[in-house]
Amino acid sequence: MVFLKEQLEPFMGQIVLKANGDAKHIPFDKIKGQVLTSIKTFGKELLFCFPDFTLRIHLMLFGKYAINNELNRTLRLGLALETGHVNFYACDCRFLLAPLDAVYDWSTDVMQASFAPNKALQKLISKPQRLICEALLDQSILAGVGNGIKNEALFRSSVHPESLVGEIPKTELKKLIEACVTLSTEYLQWKREEPEGERWQVYKQQVCPRDDIPLQKQKIGKSGRSSYFCDKCQQLYLPDII
Ligand SMILES: [Zn+2]
């Protein structure tokens, strides 16, 4: 999202000349003629800020966007500004009237300078029975962490995705949170250098780079999201069986 925001920054300060699409509950006529004052991100959400309201876009799993271009799909939201246009497809759009500081807790977003790792740690520890691979995807704890970052952070920290949060030592949980932040920043850097370039070590990969043995791929937990991991070098933290 931060990468998309950076691409859209030239539009800041411009007037919306046309707003259209099939998004529900979006007053397109109110958006036309407004000045786009800023663009922000929160986790996986993109926020177009206008003087009296905000347009919130979440790409969900299958959302797409095109800048100064059209895709052959049903347009959900299109904004034409003074020097170009942006189109969104298959995304979730909301119209927010409340001030953003009342809607968002910025300290949970791993890409914000105000991110509070200790708060994230306390929230993780408060639900000790959860699987770590599910807890890391909880957007109310680590907003912005997606499935790729989750898998890489677990690998980098040598923690098995099926570990129970309450069994993982605090120092390891801290390292995991740090890894989520570092990897999110690295991911942005990859995108800046090469928009299609993703340099995952385990996510969607076949072989463990540490052990040179095949990686496991499993859908773990209620969320059904894929976990890629190495049985040998990622430690499984479970209660001792008596
Ligand atoms: Zn390994």
Short mmCIF file of C-alpha atoms and ligand atoms in Angstrom, two decimals:
data_model
loop_
_atom_site.label_atom_id
_atom_site.label_comp_id
_atom_site.label_asym_id
_atom_site.label_seq_id
_atom_site.Cartn_x
_atom_site.Cartn_y
_atom_site.Cartn_z
CA MET A 1 0.00 0.00 0.00
CA VAL A 2 2.81 2.40 0.79
CA PHE A 3 4.23 1.65 -2.66
CA LEU A 4 0.88 2.46 -4.29
CA LYS A 5 0.63 5.62 -2.22
CA GLU A 6 4.04 6.73 -3.46
CA GLN A 7 2.93 6.21 -7.06
CA LEU A 8 -0.18 8.33 -6.48
CA GLU A 9 1.57 11.19 -4.68
CA PRO A 10 1.80 13.37 -7.84
CA PHE A 11 -2.02 13.69 -7.66
CA MET A 12 -1.97 15.30 -4.22
CA GLY A 13 -3.35 18.82 -4.19
CA GLN A 14 -5.27 18.23 -7.42
CA ILE A 15 -9.00 18.58 -8.04
CA VAL A 16 -11.12 15.52 -8.83
CA LEU A 17 -12.55 16.13 -12.30
CA LYS A 18 -14.55 12.91 -12.46
CA ALA A 19 -15.45 10.14 -10.02
CA ASN A 20 -17.31 7.04 -11.12
CA GLY A 21 -17.69 3.28 -10.71
CA ASP A 22 -20.10 0.74 -9.30
CA ALA A 23 -18.99 0.99 -5.64
CA LYS A 24 -21.99 1.01 -3.31
CA HIS A 25 -22.66 3.84 -0.83
CA ILE A 26 -20.10 6.16 -2.45
CA PRO A 27 -21.52 9.63 -3.22
CA PHE A 28 -19.61 10.15 -6.47
CA ASP A 29 -21.23 13.57 -7.05
CA LYS A 30 -19.81 14.80 -3.73
CA ILE A 31 -16.28 13.73 -4.64
CA LYS A 32 -16.25 15.56 -7.96
CA GLY A 33 -14.75 19.03 -7.61
CA GLN A 34 -13.01 18.26 -4.31
CA VAL A 35 -9.31 18.76 -3.68
CA LEU A 36 -7.33 15.62 -2.82
CA THR A 37 -5.48 17.00 0.20
CA SER A 38 -3.42 13.95 1.06
CA ILE A 39 -3.02 10.20 0.61
CA LYS A 40 -2.35 7.98 3.60
CA THR A 41 -2.12 4.30 4.31
CA PHE A 42 -3.19 2.21 7.23
CA GLY A 43 -2.13 -1.41 7.06
CA LYS A 44 -3.61 -2.74 3.84
CA GLU A 45 -5.88 0.28 3.37
CA LEU A 46 -5.32 3.25 1.09
CA LEU A 47 -6.89 6.51 2.21
CA PHE A 48 -7.72 9.39 -0.14
CA CYS A 49 -8.19 12.37 2.16
CA PHE A 50 -10.44 15.28 1.20
CA PRO A 51 -11.25 18.32 3.36
CA ASP A 52 -14.47 16.84 4.82
CA PHE A 53 -14.26 13.11 4.20
CA THR A 54 -12.00 10.19 3.32
CA LEU A 55 -12.28 7.51 0.67
CA ARG A 56 -10.97 4.22 1.98
CA ILE A 57 -9.85 1.50 -0.41
CA HIS A 58 -8.95 -2.05 0.54
CA LEU A 59 -7.78 -4.28 -2.30
CA MET A 60 -8.84 -7.42 -0.40
CA LEU A 61 -7.45 -10.62 -1.95
CA PHE A 62 -8.21 -9.98 -5.60
CA GLY A 63 -8.32 -6.20 -5.96
CA LYS A 64 -6.43 -4.54 -8.80
CA TYR A 65 -5.56 -0.99 -9.72
CA ALA A 66 -4.34 0.85 -12.80
CA ILE A 67 -2.77 4.28 -12.95
CA ASN A 68 -3.37 6.19 -16.20
CA ASN A 69 -4.61 2.94 -17.64
CA GLU A 70 -7.76 0.79 -17.80
CA LEU A 71 -8.17 -2.91 -17.12
CA ASN A 72 -10.78 -5.01 -18.85
CA ARG A 73 -12.86 -5.46 -15.70
CA THR A 74 -15.83 -3.83 -14.01
CA LEU A 75 -14.74 -0.49 -12.62
CA ARG A 76 -15.35 -0.22 -8.89
CA LEU A 77 -13.95 3.27 -8.40
CA GLY A 78 -12.31 5.62 -10.87
CA LEU A 79 -10.89 9.04 -10.06
CA ALA A 80 -9.82 11.44 -12.80
CA LEU A 81 -7.59 14.21 -11.52
CA GLU A 82 -5.88 17.12 -13.25
CA THR A 83 -2.83 15.27 -14.57
CA GLY A 84 -4.08 11.67 -14.76
CA HIS A 85 -6.42 9.05 -13.43
CA VAL A 86 -6.51 5.99 -11.23
CA ASN A 87 -8.89 3.04 -11.46
CA PHE A 88 -9.68 0.40 -8.85
CA TYR A 89 -11.28 -2.99 -9.47
CA ALA A 90 -12.68 -5.74 -7.22
CA CYS A 91 -11.78 -3.75 -4.13
CA ASP A 92 -13.73 -2.63 -1.08
CA CYS A 93 -14.53 1.11 -1.03
CA ARG A 94 -15.87 3.06 1.93
CA PHE A 95 -16.80 6.67 2.48
CA LEU A 96 -15.62 7.87 5.90
CA LEU A 97 -16.88 11.04 7.53
CA ALA A 98 -15.26 10.55 10.96
CA PRO A 99 -11.79 12.03 11.61
CA LEU A 100 -9.12 9.41 10.81
CA ASP A 101 -7.54 9.63 14.25
CA ALA A 102 -10.87 8.47 15.68
CA VAL A 103 -11.02 5.54 13.25
CA TYR A 104 -7.43 4.28 13.29
CA ASP A 105 -4.90 3.36 15.93
CA TRP A 106 -1.78 4.34 13.99
CA SER A 107 0.49 2.69 16.58
CA THR A 108 -0.59 -0.77 15.32
CA ASP A 109 0.57 -0.16 11.74
CA VAL A 110 4.01 -1.68 11.11
CA MET A 111 4.78 0.93 8.43
CA GLN A 112 4.16 3.98 10.64
CA ALA A 113 6.91 5.71 12.59
CA SER A 114 4.51 5.63 15.56
CA PHE A 115 4.31 1.82 15.54
CA ALA A 116 4.50 0.57 19.14
CA PRO A 117 6.19 -2.86 19.31
CA ASN A 118 5.54 -3.28 23.03
CA LYS A 119 1.83 -2.79 22.53
CA ALA A 120 1.90 -5.45 19.81
CA LEU A 121 3.77 -7.79 22.18
CA GLN A 122 1.19 -7.30 24.94
CA LYS A 123 -1.65 -7.97 22.52
CA LEU A 124 0.05 -11.15 21.27
CA ILE A 125 0.64 -12.42 24.80
CA SER A 126 -2.97 -11.70 25.79
CA LYS A 127 -4.12 -14.62 23.60
CA PRO A 128 -1.62 -17.38 24.45
CA GLN A 129 -3.66 -20.22 22.91
CA ARG A 130 -3.46 -18.87 19.38
CA LEU A 131 -1.27 -20.27 16.66
CA ILE A 132 1.50 -17.79 15.89
CA CYS A 133 0.79 -18.00 12.14
CA GLU A 134 -2.74 -16.69 12.78
CA ALA A 135 -1.78 -14.11 15.40
CA LEU A 136 0.72 -12.43 13.05
CA LEU A 137 -2.07 -11.85 10.50
CA ASP A 138 -4.33 -10.16 13.08
CA GLN A 139 -4.66 -6.64 11.67
CA SER A 140 -5.61 -5.23 15.08
CA ILE A 141 -2.15 -6.28 16.34
CA LEU A 142 0.12 -5.87 13.29
CA ALA A 143 -1.74 -3.85 10.66
CA GLY A 144 -0.19 -4.31 7.24
CA VAL A 145 1.32 -7.76 7.76
CA GLY A 146 0.18 -10.06 4.96
CA ASN A 147 0.74 -13.72 4.27
CA GLY A 148 4.13 -13.20 2.60
CA ILE A 149 5.57 -11.15 5.47
CA LYS A 150 4.11 -13.64 7.98
CA ASN A 151 5.90 -16.58 6.38
CA GLU A 152 9.19 -14.73 5.99
CA ALA A 153 9.16 -13.37 9.55
CA LEU A 154 8.59 -16.87 10.96
CA PHE A 155 11.43 -18.24 8.84
CA ARG A 156 13.80 -15.40 9.68
CA SER A 157 13.08 -15.89 13.39
CA SER A 158 13.27 -19.71 13.09
CA VAL A 159 9.79 -20.17 14.58
CA HIS A 160 7.45 -22.90 13.31
CA PRO A 161 4.05 -21.51 12.20
CA GLU A 162 2.10 -24.03 14.33
CA SER A 163 3.74 -22.84 17.56
CA LEU A 164 1.42 -21.59 20.29
CA VAL A 165 1.94 -17.92 21.11
CA GLY A 166 2.02 -18.62 24.87
CA GLU A 167 4.83 -21.18 24.49
CA ILE A 168 7.15 -18.93 22.50
CA PRO A 169 9.69 -17.09 24.72
CA LYS A 170 9.08 -13.34 24.96
CA THR A 171 12.47 -12.57 23.42
CA GLU A 172 11.51 -14.64 20.37
CA LEU A 173 8.13 -12.89 20.09
CA LYS A 174 9.95 -9.54 20.17
CA LYS A 175 12.24 -10.73 17.38
CA LEU A 176 9.21 -11.84 15.37
CA ILE A 177 7.58 -8.41 15.69
CA GLU A 178 10.87 -6.77 14.70
CA ALA A 179 11.12 -9.10 11.70
CA CYS A 180 7.60 -8.11 10.58
CA VAL A 181 8.58 -4.43 10.66
CA THR A 182 11.95 -4.95 8.93
CA LEU A 183 10.50 -7.20 6.24
CA SER A 184 7.65 -4.75 5.53
CA THR A 185 10.23 -2.01 4.95
CA GLU A 186 12.37 -4.33 2.82
CA TYR A 187 9.32 -5.30 0.77
CA LEU A 188 8.68 -1.63 -0.02
CA GLN A 189 12.31 -1.28 -1.08
CA TRP A 190 12.02 -4.29 -3.44
CA LYS A 191 8.93 -2.76 -5.01
CA ARG A 192 10.67 0.58 -5.45
CA GLU A 193 13.61 -1.09 -7.19
CA GLU A 194 11.54 -3.46 -9.30
CA PRO A 195 7.71 -3.35 -9.15
CA GLU A 196 7.34 -7.05 -9.98
CA GLY A 197 10.34 -8.08 -7.93
CA GLU A 198 9.69 -10.12 -4.82
CA ARG A 199 12.63 -11.68 -3.06
CA TRP A 200 10.95 -14.15 -0.76
CA GLN A 201 13.12 -16.79 0.89
CA VAL A 202 10.34 -19.25 1.76
CA TYR A 203 6.99 -17.77 0.70
CA LYS A 204 5.93 -19.56 -2.50
CA GLN A 205 9.34 -21.25 -2.59
CA GLN A 206 10.29 -24.94 -2.76
CA VAL A 207 13.59 -25.33 -0.91
CA CYS A 208 14.86 -24.11 2.47
CA PRO A 209 17.78 -21.75 1.80
CA ARG A 210 19.36 -22.71 5.14
CA ASP A 211 19.14 -26.50 4.86
CA ASP A 212 18.69 -27.14 1.15
CA ILE A 213 15.79 -29.51 1.85
CA PRO A 214 12.17 -29.26 0.57
CA LEU A 215 9.93 -26.75 2.35
CA GLN A 216 6.52 -27.71 3.71
CA LYS A 217 3.42 -25.99 2.41
CA GLN A 218 0.25 -26.31 4.50
CA LYS A 219 -2.94 -24.43 5.18
CA ILE A 220 -2.74 -24.04 8.94
CA GLY A 221 -5.39 -22.67 11.28
CA LYS A 222 -8.91 -21.37 10.84
CA SER A 223 -7.92 -18.68 8.36
CA GLY A 224 -6.79 -21.33 5.88
CA ARG A 225 -3.89 -19.17 4.71
CA SER A 226 -0.86 -21.03 3.38
CA SER A 227 2.20 -21.48 5.52
CA TYR A 228 5.58 -22.23 3.97
CA PHE A 229 8.12 -23.50 6.45
CA CYS A 230 11.09 -25.75 7.13
CA ASP A 231 10.61 -28.59 9.60
CA LYS A 232 14.31 -28.68 10.39
CA CYS A 233 15.27 -25.08 11.18
CA GLN A 234 11.98 -23.59 12.47
CA GLN A 235 11.35 -24.51 16.07
CA LEU A 236 7.94 -25.75 17.14
CA TYR A 237 6.96 -24.32 20.54
CA LEU A 238 4.25 -26.48 22.12
CA PRO A 239 3.37 -27.30 25.74
CA ASP A 240 5.24 -30.28 27.22
CA ILE A 241 3.08 -33.35 27.10
CA ILE A 242 2.70 -34.86 30.55
ZN ZN B 1 15.57 -25.10 7.09
#
